[in-house]
Every structure is written in structure tokens, then in C-alpha cells.
């Protein structure tokens, strides 16, 4: 092992003594870090060689290259670094530290340059005790204004929060900060690592922190398991990219947020508000390193202490999730390239004929004329407006795709381009001219959605086309933004933004690959800074336009995502394949996006790419019935995979799964209300509810809706059984009511092709409604409730109900909220809020009660006799033969 002293020559360039001179301390022990897991990478850019390492003043210890790493290996696959920081690598010292009314402020300075150009020599650290559960701190250049992420966050306070759940300490030399939990001393954020210096150069910013344990979640999005076990070396690169999901690759979105579970099962979260390209490395110390190429360090620390409360605290910063329209929870159907309006009509009719619950029909880009936004093909799709009229008459909805690329090939004849050019709202290249790329329609320009005039321009295009084709929602695809040429049709500049000194470990190792030039100029800043936010800004403009156009809630589904997307829109997981592998990986993807405050998320059911099989599609439709956003979608070369395209037996299984979903929609909608109100996820991993059961930490083949339903799907070909984990609790099969007492172990349960296993947690009450072919029809049906007693003979539930589409119904009080409480022998409802009176009324006519140990002799509803059905084998009681108004108090008793 050798360490080298870093010098600068007269030209300011880094040099290294070519003799073995120790580092500045002249202490050879500074490179003595025997625990390799505590070595921090000094040369994250490949290739790392001893010569390059010397030039950076770092320690070198080579080893035998392996499959995990070699000197020229792809950077995003990392392992123990050969080149690592010595313990006394030059960094910042605290020159002033002051307690303030809001927390602390400090001045930091470095006297020796780092190995990266243009160090910021003086920094300011501001720390705000914003709430008892939220700490906020920034490290920034006090002398030169740098780019900061332009999303709305809570204003910083003037006074400290009282009784904070965290303790902040600092070290002056070298600078370090620790944030610990007040109650147990657990690490929440800790940079006091001698071998991990803070670096803050103009285009290279790096900070490391110890983790509390190896149990890490978040840092997305990419294709992976839910648990990122920090007992291994991993790198997460973030730079939005048009990339079908693959392992170890940056994909469509950027979410620098993680949840760390502590030793006692408590959780905390950390969020870096930074939109530049970045790496997030984890290593088995365990520790995390954030490495970004612009902006500032703007951190939030959330104390939880539950996983759910961490997400709630996070969404309090980035924005609570939007409330979707009720119809958006139904079944959506799409494919790329129906080919003609006749084929589209055929698919619609054959699924209607089978009485398939079927809510929304979509069209991909093949409906367009020459792939031009805000047009439709009047030859292949002649009569499309009449098809949309029929869709609406049937009680269904219609959603179309729009891409951000606007064609330049028809000047004077294509209004979106002509008006956009006149308004000056297109992204510009380094010379100030609209940047030209190539996407589906050919040569294209790209709207700058940060421009003050862009939202009105976008709305006007939307309105004009809606007058022709009255869509109900929009699908914003290709919005990373995707580009079929790298950068532009004339390339990019040789400047610092297009060729920065460091490029994170992204696919192709070039920022402009498959997108536009980082040097492109937008109204708010360079695309270098705003790239990861492009999809978000498009969704903001789209949602705003739809609200203005329709005057009610709508659906915007985006491929690219960034923190706060869930406040404005929804997401799907992209161009996955029709494989059993991708069936499984859809679950961790959907669970992970719950952490990011994007609860309305789904995956292309039956897979997008390649042909599905009947068995795979059946199992996927069953699982998809429990996605928050349920859409079946495939590509232009694959065979049909709508439910009606399969055998009679498969069609019936799919229909049954859909009817189960529609039966549960009042419960799902109520969970979305809670999410909108509190930020809590609608679906969650098991560990969110059983944090003291260590067996739940890696589970991502099962999941829960709220705290009430446990979903255990079949994820492997040919399987008719599932090895499912049941935490210590009472569980009831949703179909039969048969009770299973979980003891914290794997249980083999039957899973014939026609069944997805769903269990109700004891203590739950679910509001339900008889299904129909659309939510327009099902919302007119009577309600039911399902009561599942816990071990104490108690259960609780609630129902949120409004018209399903008006804006801000909760905020304006135009909703109903009903609570249900049950104990042995009775169920009581209480109307907490009555602000909505549907024309068809809200009536309850059926109750299922699981866990009734003795056969009742009679039952009454509001004092009137009702019909009793009791099964002694399953201990299920059903009470019906009545109809009562849910907007009045209801008392159900049996004895």
C-alpha cells in the first residue's frame, strides 16, 4: 500500500511526487485502513490506476480484478476501491459556529485544494430545526449564487421546533456533523468519517454518512429488489434516461431519498434535494456517499419513527399526493399500434360483450397523424371522435399519449410548432437557437416547461385538440426527455456542461446520450441542472391545463419522475418485458414509488415487450388487480393480450380478478384519501406494519394494501402453491373467511390458477360495493362491509366518499366520511362528515363478519330483524335482507 502527497505546480495543475512521500502528515498510517469496507472511493471515474490515484493524493492498494471490479470495468458495478482517501485528506474546517433562533449557522473553509477543479474555498452551513421530526440543513457557497432545485418546499422557520427528536453535534477539524435520535442515540446522519472528506468543487460535490444498519430502501428508481442490503457495495446513478428497465442502470427517474431501518426497528429517512446528475454509493461499513455534479447540498432528515411516518414527513416537504378521480382506479386497456380504428373498435366490443369490468381505453402514438402531437390519423383512425363518443356513452373514459417532441417539419402548417416558436418557449441550444433533436415525428424541438409562457401554450394545444377528440386524461411519455440522436442533430459543445470533469456511472457514460445537450438553455437554468426535472415540469403544466380545461380531477401518467411528481400526477414503471422475472420485479417497483410519494403507480400488465403467455397474463392480471394503477399494455409487434383475446377459462379468471378489484374500490379509494390527506402510502411492504419482525425486511414478493389486506401472488410459472409469510397476527382468507393464525413463519397455501391469495388482517373493516362493468355503474350499487375481528374481538374501518371527480372535495367539505366500529355482537357506524348527497343515495345492504365463534340466533339492523347466514366451519356470519342509509347512524347487532 502506498500513499502520495498532492501538490500543485505553477500552472495550478495537480501533480504528484514521483517518490514515495507520505501525505501531508508524513504519517504512513493514514492509509492504514485494514477494514476495506471503510475505504471511500477516491477515483470513482474509470479507469483507476496507481498513477491516476497518485495524482489525487490518495492511497492505492491493488488486488486481483474480479467479476465485480477491474480497473477498466463499468463504473456502476463497484466493489472495494483500489484508490481510496487517506485519513487526513484535505477538507474543510469550521471557522465559525453560531447557535441561532432557528438552529445553527457555520462557516467552513479549506486551505488546500482537492483533486477536482474549481473548489469552493468558503462554504456556509445553515441548520434549521424545522419540526420536531424534521431537520433541514444546507451547505452552499455564500459568495456565488448557485443553482437550487425550484420545487416548492415549506418555508424555513425563524424559530427552532420545540422538543426535537434529534440531537445535532459537530466537529470543527476536520468538519463533520452528526444527527442522532434523542431517545436511543441511533445514527440518522453522520459525516464524521476520517477517510470520507467533504468535497465541494464547482462540478464535483461529495459527502458521505454512516448508516444506522444495512437495511436500506429507496434511492431510485431502477430495477432491483426492494431492500438494498448495504452489506454489499452498490451504486445508484441518477440521470433520467429512456431505458427499458435493466439492472444496475439509470432509468426514467431520479429520487435521492432513502429509508434506513435502525437496530430496534425504528425508521428514519434522508433526502438530498438536488436535481443534477449524481451517484449514490452504498458500502458495507455501512455508509452512503452522495456524489453530484452541480447545485448545492440541501438535506432533510426525517425521524419517523415508523416507515409510514417517514414517508408522511417526506411528502410534507415535497407535496402530498394528489387525489385521483374514482374512475382512474378502474381497469385500463391499451396497446401500441392497434393499427386501425376498426381494430380498436373490435377490442372494445369484444371485452364489453364479455361483461369485463373495463374503465378506460387508451391510445398510444399510432393514433396520431405522422406522430404529431395534438393530431389524429384521419385515414387509419377515421371516425375516432365517434369511437370516443361511444366510449363516453358507455360510461368509460379515454386517455391519449402526448410526447414533448414537437415537429419542425411543417412550418406554417403545424400550429403547436408555429405558436411555440412565436412564444419563444422551446429549449435553446448554446447559441440561443431552438435545439433540434429527432424523435418519432422526425426533427423536433422541445418545450421548455419552466418558461412562464409554456403552460398557457400547452393548455391552448390541449384545448384545441380536446374540441376535436374529448380525452379525459393524458399520458406524458418520452419526457426524460428522450432524443433519438445524442444531444442534438449537430451534436453538443466541447464546454464544461457537455463535458464535465466527472460523469456519474450512468449508461454510456455520457450525459447527452439519448437526450438533449446539457448545455441547452431553459428559462430557469441550464438543462445540465434541470434535466432530471423535465418530466416533472411537463406534468405540472399538463395537470394545470387539464384542471383548467375540464374543471375536475383528471389523470396524468408520466414516465419520468422526480420528487413531488405525486403531487401532480402518476407513474408507470416503463417498458418492461413479458417475463415471469418482470412480473416479480413489478412489486418492488410499485412499493418503492410509494416511498417517493407517488402512490398512483403501476406496471404494464402482462408485459410490454414480447409475447405473453396465457398463464403469465392470467397471473399478471390477478396481481395487477392490486396495483394502485391497473393498465394492460403491450407493444406493436406482440400478440393481443386484452382479456377477451384468451381462452374462455382464462377470460373468466381475469374477469373474476377484475370483479374482486371493483368490489374493493371503495376501500382502495378511502386509502387514497388517507394518502392525499397524510402522505401515507396506499400499498406497503410487510415491514411497514411489522417493524420488529426481522423476517419481513427482505420480503418483496408479498405486499399489503393499507394495514388491512395481505396480497400473496403466484410469481413463478407452473406454480399452484405459494410459500407466503404470515406475521404474528390473525388473518382471514378474503374469499372464504377461513382464519389463519400467523406465527411469523412461511406457510404453504394453495394457489390454483383461478386464485390469487388475499388475506384480511384481523381488526379490519372494509367498505365494499357490488361490481359492475364501469365505475359509473358500480357507484350506483349498494354498499357492503366486511368485518374481520382481531384476537380481542374488535375491528375498525372507514369510508371516504365524494362525487369521484370534483376538485378539492376534501378541502371544500364536499364529501362524506363514515367510521365503523365493531365488537363481539355489534357493528356501529358513525357519520363524521356529511357533505355529499349522491342522487342514488348511499345504502348498505350486506355485511360479512369473519371470526364469529358461535352461531347467532338472530340479528337486527337499526332494531329491525335481518336475515342471518352462518357457517360454523368457517365461522363466517353474513347479515342481509335490509337496506339502510349510510348517511345515518347504523346499529347492527346479533345474539
Coordinates of C-alpha atoms in Angstrom, one line a residue, residues 450-888:
X450 CA -40.1 26.1 -16.9
X451 CA -40.8 29.1 -19.3
X452 CA -43.6 31.3 -18.0
X453 CA -45.5 31.1 -21.3
X454 CA -45.2 27.3 -21.8
X455 CA -48.1 26.3 -19.6
X456 CA -50.5 28.6 -21.5
X457 CA -49.2 27.4 -24.8
X458 CA -49.5 23.7 -23.8
X459 CA -53.1 24.4 -22.5
X460 CA -54.1 26.0 -25.8
X461 CA -52.9 23.0 -27.8
X462 CA -54.7 20.7 -25.4
X463 CA -57.9 22.7 -25.6
X464 CA -57.9 22.9 -29.4
X465 CA -57.5 19.2 -29.7
X466 CA -60.0 18.4 -26.9
X467 CA -62.6 20.2 -29.0
X468 CA -61.9 17.5 -31.7
X469 CA -61.2 14.5 -29.6
X470 CA -62.5 14.8 -26.0
X471 CA -60.0 12.9 -23.9
X472 CA -60.2 12.5 -20.2
X473 CA -56.6 12.2 -19.3
X474 CA -53.1 12.4 -20.7
X475 CA -50.1 10.1 -20.8
X476 CA -46.8 12.0 -20.9
X477 CA -44.3 9.6 -22.4
X478 CA -40.7 10.2 -23.6
X479 CA -40.3 13.0 -21.1
X480 CA -36.8 12.4 -19.8
X481 CA -36.6 13.9 -22.5
X482 CA -35.9 11.2 -24.9
X483 CA -34.0 12.0 -28.1
X484 CA -33.1 9.6 -31.0
X485 CA -29.8 11.5 -31.5
X486 CA -27.3 12.3 -28.8
X487 CA -27.6 15.9 -27.8
X488 CA -28.9 17.4 -31.0
X489 CA -28.7 17.0 -34.7
X490 CA -25.5 19.0 -34.7
X491 CA -24.1 17.5 -31.5
X492 CA -23.1 19.4 -28.4
X493 CA -20.5 21.8 -27.3
X494 CA -17.0 20.9 -26.0
X495 CA -17.7 23.0 -23.0
X496 CA -17.9 22.3 -19.3
X497 CA -21.6 21.4 -19.2
X498 CA -21.5 18.9 -22.0
X499 CA -18.1 17.5 -20.9
X500 CA -17.9 17.9 -17.2
X501 CA -14.8 16.7 -15.3
X502 CA -16.8 13.9 -13.8
X503 CA -19.8 11.9 -15.2
X504 CA -21.7 9.7 -12.7
X505 CA -21.9 6.0 -13.5
X506 CA -24.7 6.3 -16.0
X507 CA -25.3 4.2 -19.0
X508 CA -23.0 5.1 -21.9
X509 CA -21.0 7.4 -19.5
X510 CA -22.2 10.5 -21.5
X511 CA -24.7 13.0 -20.3
X512 CA -26.2 13.7 -23.7
X513 CA -26.7 10.0 -24.6
X514 CA -30.4 9.6 -25.8
X515 CA -31.3 13.1 -24.6
X516 CA -30.6 16.7 -25.3
X517 CA -27.4 18.6 -24.7
X518 CA -26.7 19.5 -21.0
X519 CA -25.6 22.9 -22.3
X520 CA -29.1 23.6 -23.6
X521 CA -30.7 26.6 -22.0
X522 CA -34.0 26.7 -20.3
X523 CA -35.7 29.7 -18.7
X524 CA -34.8 28.8 -15.2
X525 CA -31.3 27.4 -15.8
X526 CA -29.3 25.1 -18.0
X527 CA -30.5 21.6 -18.9
X528 CA -27.5 20.4 -17.1
X529 CA -29.3 21.4 -13.9
X530 CA -32.9 20.8 -14.9
X531 CA -32.7 17.6 -16.9
X532 CA -33.9 15.3 -14.1
X533 CA -36.9 17.6 -13.6
X534 CA -38.0 17.8 -17.3
X535 CA -40.8 15.2 -16.8
X536 CA -42.0 16.8 -13.6
X537 CA -42.3 20.2 -15.2
X538 CA -44.2 18.7 -18.1
X539 CA -46.6 17.0 -15.7
X540 CA -47.1 20.3 -13.8
X541 CA -48.1 22.1 -17.0
X542 CA -50.3 19.1 -18.1
X543 CA -52.2 18.8 -14.8
X544 CA -52.7 22.6 -14.7
X545 CA -54.0 22.6 -18.2
X546 CA -56.4 19.7 -17.6
X547 CA -57.8 21.3 -14.5
X548 CA -58.4 24.4 -16.4
X549 CA -59.9 22.6 -19.4
X550 CA -62.1 20.0 -17.6
X551 CA -62.8 21.7 -14.3
X552 CA -62.4 18.4 -12.5
X553 CA -59.8 15.8 -11.5
X554 CA -58.1 14.0 -14.3
X555 CA -55.3 11.5 -14.8
X556 CA -51.7 12.4 -15.9
X557 CA -49.4 9.4 -16.1
X558 CA -45.7 10.2 -16.6
X559 CA -42.7 8.0 -17.4
X560 CA -40.1 10.3 -16.0
X561 CA -40.3 11.3 -12.3
X562 CA -38.7 13.5 -9.7
X563 CA -39.6 14.3 -6.1
X564 CA -43.1 16.0 -5.9
X565 CA -44.3 14.2 -9.1
X566 CA -47.0 12.5 -7.0
X567 CA -48.5 15.9 -6.0
X568 CA -49.3 16.5 -9.7
X569 CA -49.5 13.1 -11.4
X570 CA -48.9 9.4 -11.6
X571 CA -46.3 7.0 -12.9
X572 CA -45.9 3.6 -14.5
X573 CA -42.7 1.5 -14.5
X574 CA -41.9 1.7 -18.2
X575 CA -41.2 -0.7 -21.0
X576 CA -40.9 -4.0 -19.1
X577 CA -41.0 -7.4 -20.7
X578 CA -43.5 -10.2 -20.7
X579 CA -41.5 -12.4 -18.4
X580 CA -42.0 -14.0 -15.0
X581 CA -39.0 -12.1 -13.8
X582 CA -40.6 -8.7 -14.6
X583 CA -43.8 -9.9 -13.1
X584 CA -42.0 -10.2 -9.8
X585 CA -39.9 -7.0 -10.2
X586 CA -43.1 -5.0 -10.7
X587 CA -43.8 -5.4 -7.0
X588 CA -40.7 -3.8 -5.5
X589 CA -41.0 -1.1 -8.2
X590 CA -44.5 -0.2 -7.1
X591 CA -43.6 -0.4 -3.4
X592 CA -40.6 1.8 -3.9
X593 CA -42.6 4.6 -5.6
X594 CA -44.9 4.6 -2.5
X595 CA -41.9 5.8 -0.6
X596 CA -41.4 8.6 -3.1
X597 CA -44.9 10.0 -2.5
X598 CA -46.3 8.6 -5.8
X599 CA -49.0 6.2 -4.7
X600 CA -50.8 6.0 -8.1
X601 CA -48.3 3.7 -9.8
X602 CA -48.5 0.6 -11.8
X603 CA -46.7 -1.7 -14.3
X604 CA -47.7 -2.8 -17.8
X605 CA -49.8 -5.8 -17.0
X606 CA -48.8 -8.9 -19.0
X607 CA -45.6 -7.1 -20.0
X608 CA -45.0 -4.5 -22.7
X609 CA -42.3 -6.1 -24.8
X610 CA -42.5 -9.6 -26.5
X611 CA -45.4 -12.0 -26.5
X612 CA -47.0 -13.0 -23.2
X613 CA -48.4 -16.5 -22.5
X614 CA -51.9 -17.2 -21.2
X615 CA -50.7 -18.4 -17.8
X616 CA -48.4 -15.4 -17.4
X617 CA -51.1 -13.0 -18.4
X618 CA -53.6 -14.6 -16.0
X619 CA -51.2 -14.4 -13.1
X620 CA -50.4 -10.8 -14.1
X621 CA -54.0 -9.8 -14.3
X622 CA -54.5 -11.2 -10.8
X623 CA -51.6 -9.3 -9.4
X624 CA -52.5 -6.2 -11.4
X625 CA -55.9 -6.2 -9.8
X626 CA -54.0 -5.0 -6.7
X627 CA -51.8 -2.4 -8.4
X628 CA -52.9 1.1 -7.5
X629 CA -52.9 1.9 -11.2
X630 CA -54.1 -1.0 -13.3
X631 CA -53.3 -0.9 -17.0
X632 CA -52.8 -3.8 -19.5
X633 CA -50.5 -2.5 -22.3
X634 CA -48.1 -4.1 -24.9
X635 CA -46.0 -3.1 -27.9
X636 CA -46.7 -3.0 -31.6
X637 CA -45.2 -6.4 -32.5
X638 CA -46.7 -8.5 -29.7
X639 CA -49.9 -10.5 -29.9
X640 CA -53.1 -9.2 -28.4
X641 CA -53.3 -9.5 -24.6
X642 CA -56.6 -7.9 -23.7
X643 CA -58.7 -10.2 -21.6
X644 CA -61.0 -11.2 -24.5
X645 CA -58.0 -12.4 -26.6
X646 CA -57.6 -15.5 -24.4
X647 CA -59.4 -18.8 -23.9
X648 CA -62.8 -18.9 -22.2
X649 CA -61.3 -20.2 -19.0
X650 CA -58.6 -17.5 -18.9
X651 CA -61.2 -14.8 -19.7
X652 CA -63.3 -16.0 -16.7
X653 CA -60.3 -15.9 -14.3
X654 CA -59.4 -12.4 -15.5
X655 CA -63.0 -11.3 -15.1
X656 CA -63.1 -12.7 -11.6
X657 CA -59.9 -10.8 -10.7
X658 CA -61.4 -7.6 -12.0
X659 CA -64.6 -8.1 -10.2
X660 CA -62.7 -8.5 -7.0
X661 CA -60.9 -5.2 -7.6
X662 CA -64.1 -3.4 -8.4
X663 CA -65.7 -4.9 -5.2
X664 CA -62.8 -3.4 -3.2
X665 CA -62.8 0.0 -4.9
X666 CA -64.5 1.9 -2.1
X667 CA -61.8 0.6 0.2
X668 CA -59.0 1.5 -2.3
X669 CA -60.5 5.0 -2.7
X670 CA -60.5 5.5 1.0
X671 CA -56.9 4.6 1.2
X672 CA -56.1 7.1 -1.5
X673 CA -58.0 9.7 0.6
X674 CA -55.7 8.9 3.6
X675 CA -52.7 9.2 1.3
X676 CA -53.8 12.6 -0.1
X677 CA -54.5 13.8 3.5
X678 CA -51.5 12.4 5.3
X679 CA -49.0 11.3 2.7
X680 CA -49.2 7.6 3.8
X681 CA -48.6 5.0 1.1
X682 CA -51.6 3.1 -0.2
X683 CA -49.7 -0.1 -0.6
X684 CA -46.8 -1.0 1.7
X685 CA -44.2 -3.7 2.4
X686 CA -44.9 -6.0 5.3
X687 CA -42.1 -4.5 7.4
X688 CA -44.0 -1.2 7.5
X689 CA -46.6 -2.8 9.8
X690 CA -44.3 -5.4 11.5
X691 CA -41.0 -3.5 12.0
X692 CA -40.0 -5.7 14.9
X693 CA -40.3 -8.8 12.8
X694 CA -36.9 -9.1 11.1
X695 CA -38.1 -11.7 8.7
X696 CA -40.2 -9.1 7.0
X697 CA -37.3 -6.8 6.0
X698 CA -36.4 -8.5 2.7
X699 CA -39.9 -9.5 1.7
X700 CA -41.0 -8.0 -1.7
X701 CA -43.0 -10.9 -3.2
X702 CA -45.9 -10.0 -1.0
X703 CA -47.3 -6.7 0.0
X704 CA -50.2 -5.0 1.8
X705 CA -52.9 -2.6 0.9
X706 CA -53.1 -0.2 3.8
X707 CA -52.9 -2.2 7.0
X708 CA -55.8 -4.4 6.1
X709 CA -55.0 -6.7 3.1
X710 CA -52.1 -9.0 2.5
X711 CA -51.5 -10.0 -1.1
X712 CA -49.6 -13.2 -1.9
X713 CA -49.4 -13.7 -5.7
X714 CA -48.0 -16.5 -7.7
X715 CA -44.8 -15.3 -9.4
X716 CA -43.4 -18.4 -11.0
X717 CA -44.5 -20.5 -14.0
X718 CA -46.5 -23.6 -13.3
X719 CA -46.9 -23.0 -9.6
X720 CA -50.2 -23.8 -7.8
X721 CA -48.9 -23.2 -4.3
X722 CA -47.3 -20.1 -2.7
X723 CA -44.9 -20.0 0.2
X724 CA -46.2 -17.0 1.9
X725 CA -45.1 -15.3 5.1
X726 CA -47.7 -14.5 7.7
X727 CA -46.6 -12.2 10.5
X728 CA -47.9 -13.0 14.0
X729 CA -51.5 -11.8 13.7
X730 CA -54.9 -13.0 12.7
X731 CA -55.5 -13.4 9.0
X732 CA -58.7 -14.4 7.1
X733 CA -59.0 -15.7 3.6
X734 CA -61.0 -12.9 1.8
X735 CA -63.0 -15.5 -0.2
X736 CA -64.0 -18.0 2.4
X737 CA -63.3 -16.2 5.7
X738 CA -61.2 -19.1 6.9
X739 CA -58.9 -18.0 9.7
X740 CA -55.2 -18.4 9.7
X741 CA -53.2 -17.5 12.8
X742 CA -49.8 -16.2 11.8
X743 CA -46.9 -17.0 14.0
X744 CA -44.1 -15.3 12.0
X745 CA -43.4 -18.1 9.6
X746 CA -43.7 -19.2 6.0
X747 CA -46.8 -21.1 5.2
X748 CA -47.6 -23.1 2.1
X749 CA -51.0 -22.1 0.7
X750 CA -53.0 -23.4 -2.3
X751 CA -52.9 -21.2 -5.3
X752 CA -54.7 -22.8 -8.2
X753 CA -54.6 -20.8 -11.5
X754 CA -58.0 -19.3 -10.8
X755 CA -57.0 -17.8 -7.4
X756 CA -54.7 -15.0 -6.1
X757 CA -54.3 -15.3 -2.3
X758 CA -55.7 -12.3 -0.4
X759 CA -56.0 -12.2 3.4
X760 CA -57.7 -9.7 5.6
X761 CA -55.9 -8.7 8.7
X762 CA -57.9 -9.1 12.0
X763 CA -59.1 -5.8 13.3
X764 CA -60.2 -4.5 9.9
X765 CA -63.5 -3.3 8.4
X766 CA -63.5 -2.9 4.6
X767 CA -66.2 -0.8 2.8
X768 CA -67.2 -2.6 -0.4
X769 CA -69.6 -2.2 -3.4
X770 CA -71.1 -4.7 -5.8
X771 CA -69.0 -4.6 -9.0
X772 CA -70.2 -3.6 -12.5
X773 CA -68.7 -3.1 -15.9
X774 CA -67.7 0.5 -15.1
X775 CA -67.4 2.6 -12.0
X776 CA -70.2 4.8 -13.5
X777 CA -72.4 1.8 -12.9
X778 CA -70.8 0.3 -9.8
X779 CA -71.0 3.6 -7.9
X780 CA -74.8 3.3 -8.1
X781 CA -74.8 -0.1 -6.4
X782 CA -75.5 -0.7 -2.7
X783 CA -72.5 -1.0 -0.3
X784 CA -71.4 -3.9 1.8
X785 CA -68.9 -4.1 4.7
X786 CA -66.6 -6.9 5.6
X787 CA -65.7 -7.1 9.3
X788 CA -62.7 -9.2 10.4
X789 CA -62.3 -9.4 14.2
X790 CA -58.9 -9.4 15.8
X791 CA -57.9 -11.5 18.8
X792 CA -59.6 -9.1 21.1
X793 CA -62.9 -9.2 19.2
X794 CA -62.5 -5.7 17.8
X795 CA -62.4 -4.2 14.3
X796 CA -62.3 -0.7 12.8
X797 CA -62.7 0.9 9.4
X798 CA -63.9 3.9 7.5
X799 CA -65.3 5.1 4.2
X800 CA -64.5 8.3 2.3
X801 CA -67.0 9.1 -0.4
X802 CA -67.4 12.1 -2.8
X803 CA -68.6 12.5 -6.4
X804 CA -65.3 10.9 -7.5
X805 CA -64.2 13.7 -9.8
X806 CA -64.6 17.3 -8.5
X807 CA -61.5 19.2 -7.5
X808 CA -60.6 19.6 -3.8
X809 CA -63.7 17.9 -2.4
X810 CA -62.0 17.3 1.0
X811 CA -60.7 20.9 1.2
X812 CA -64.2 22.3 0.3
X813 CA -66.0 19.8 2.6
X814 CA -68.0 18.2 -0.2
X815 CA -67.6 14.6 0.9
X816 CA -68.9 12.0 3.3
X817 CA -66.8 10.3 5.9
X818 CA -68.1 7.3 7.9
X819 CA -66.4 5.4 10.6
X820 CA -67.2 1.8 11.5
X821 CA -66.5 0.1 14.9
X822 CA -67.2 -3.5 15.7
X823 CA -67.0 -5.6 18.8
X824 CA -68.4 -9.0 19.5
X825 CA -72.1 -8.8 18.9
X826 CA -72.3 -5.5 17.1
X827 CA -71.2 -3.1 14.4
X828 CA -71.9 0.6 14.7
X829 CA -71.4 3.3 12.1
X830 CA -70.8 7.0 12.8
X831 CA -71.2 9.8 10.2
X832 CA -68.2 12.0 10.9
X833 CA -68.8 14.3 7.9
X834 CA -71.8 14.6 5.6
X835 CA -71.1 17.0 2.7
X836 CA -72.1 15.0 -0.3
X837 CA -75.5 13.7 -1.2
X838 CA -75.5 11.4 -4.3
X839 CA -78.7 11.2 -6.3
X840 CA -78.7 7.4 -5.9
X841 CA -78.1 7.6 -2.2
X842 CA -75.6 5.6 -0.1
X843 CA -77.2 2.4 1.1
X844 CA -75.8 -0.6 2.9
X845 CA -77.5 -4.0 2.3
X846 CA -75.0 -6.7 3.2
X847 CA -72.5 -7.4 6.0
X848 CA -69.8 -10.1 6.2
X849 CA -68.4 -10.8 9.6
X850 CA -65.3 -13.1 10.0
X851 CA -64.3 -14.7 13.3
X852 CA -67.7 -15.2 14.9
X853 CA -67.2 -18.3 17.1
X854 CA -70.8 -19.0 17.9
X855 CA -73.9 -19.2 15.7
X856 CA -76.2 -16.3 16.4
X857 CA -79.9 -16.8 16.8
X858 CA -81.0 -13.5 15.3
X859 CA -79.7 -10.2 14.0
X860 CA -81.2 -6.7 13.8
X861 CA -80.3 -3.6 11.8
X862 CA -81.4 -0.4 13.4
X863 CA -83.7 -2.5 15.6
X864 CA -85.4 -4.4 12.7
X865 CA -84.9 -8.1 12.1
X866 CA -82.5 -9.1 9.3
X867 CA -81.6 -12.4 7.6
X868 CA -78.8 -14.4 9.1
X869 CA -76.5 -16.9 7.4
X870 CA -73.8 -18.6 9.5
X871 CA -71.1 -21.1 8.5
X872 CA -69.8 -23.0 11.6
X873 CA -66.9 -24.4 9.7
X874 CA -65.5 -21.0 8.6
X875 CA -67.1 -19.0 11.5
X876 CA -68.4 -16.5 9.0
X877 CA -71.6 -14.6 9.7
X878 CA -73.5 -12.9 6.9
X879 CA -76.3 -10.5 7.6
X880 CA -78.5 -9.2 4.8
X881 CA -82.2 -8.6 3.9
X882 CA -82.1 -5.0 4.8
X883 CA -81.3 -1.6 3.2
X884 CA -80.2 1.3 5.4
X885 CA -78.8 4.8 4.6
X886 CA -75.1 5.1 5.4
X887 CA -75.6 8.8 6.0
X888 CA -77.4 8.0 9.2

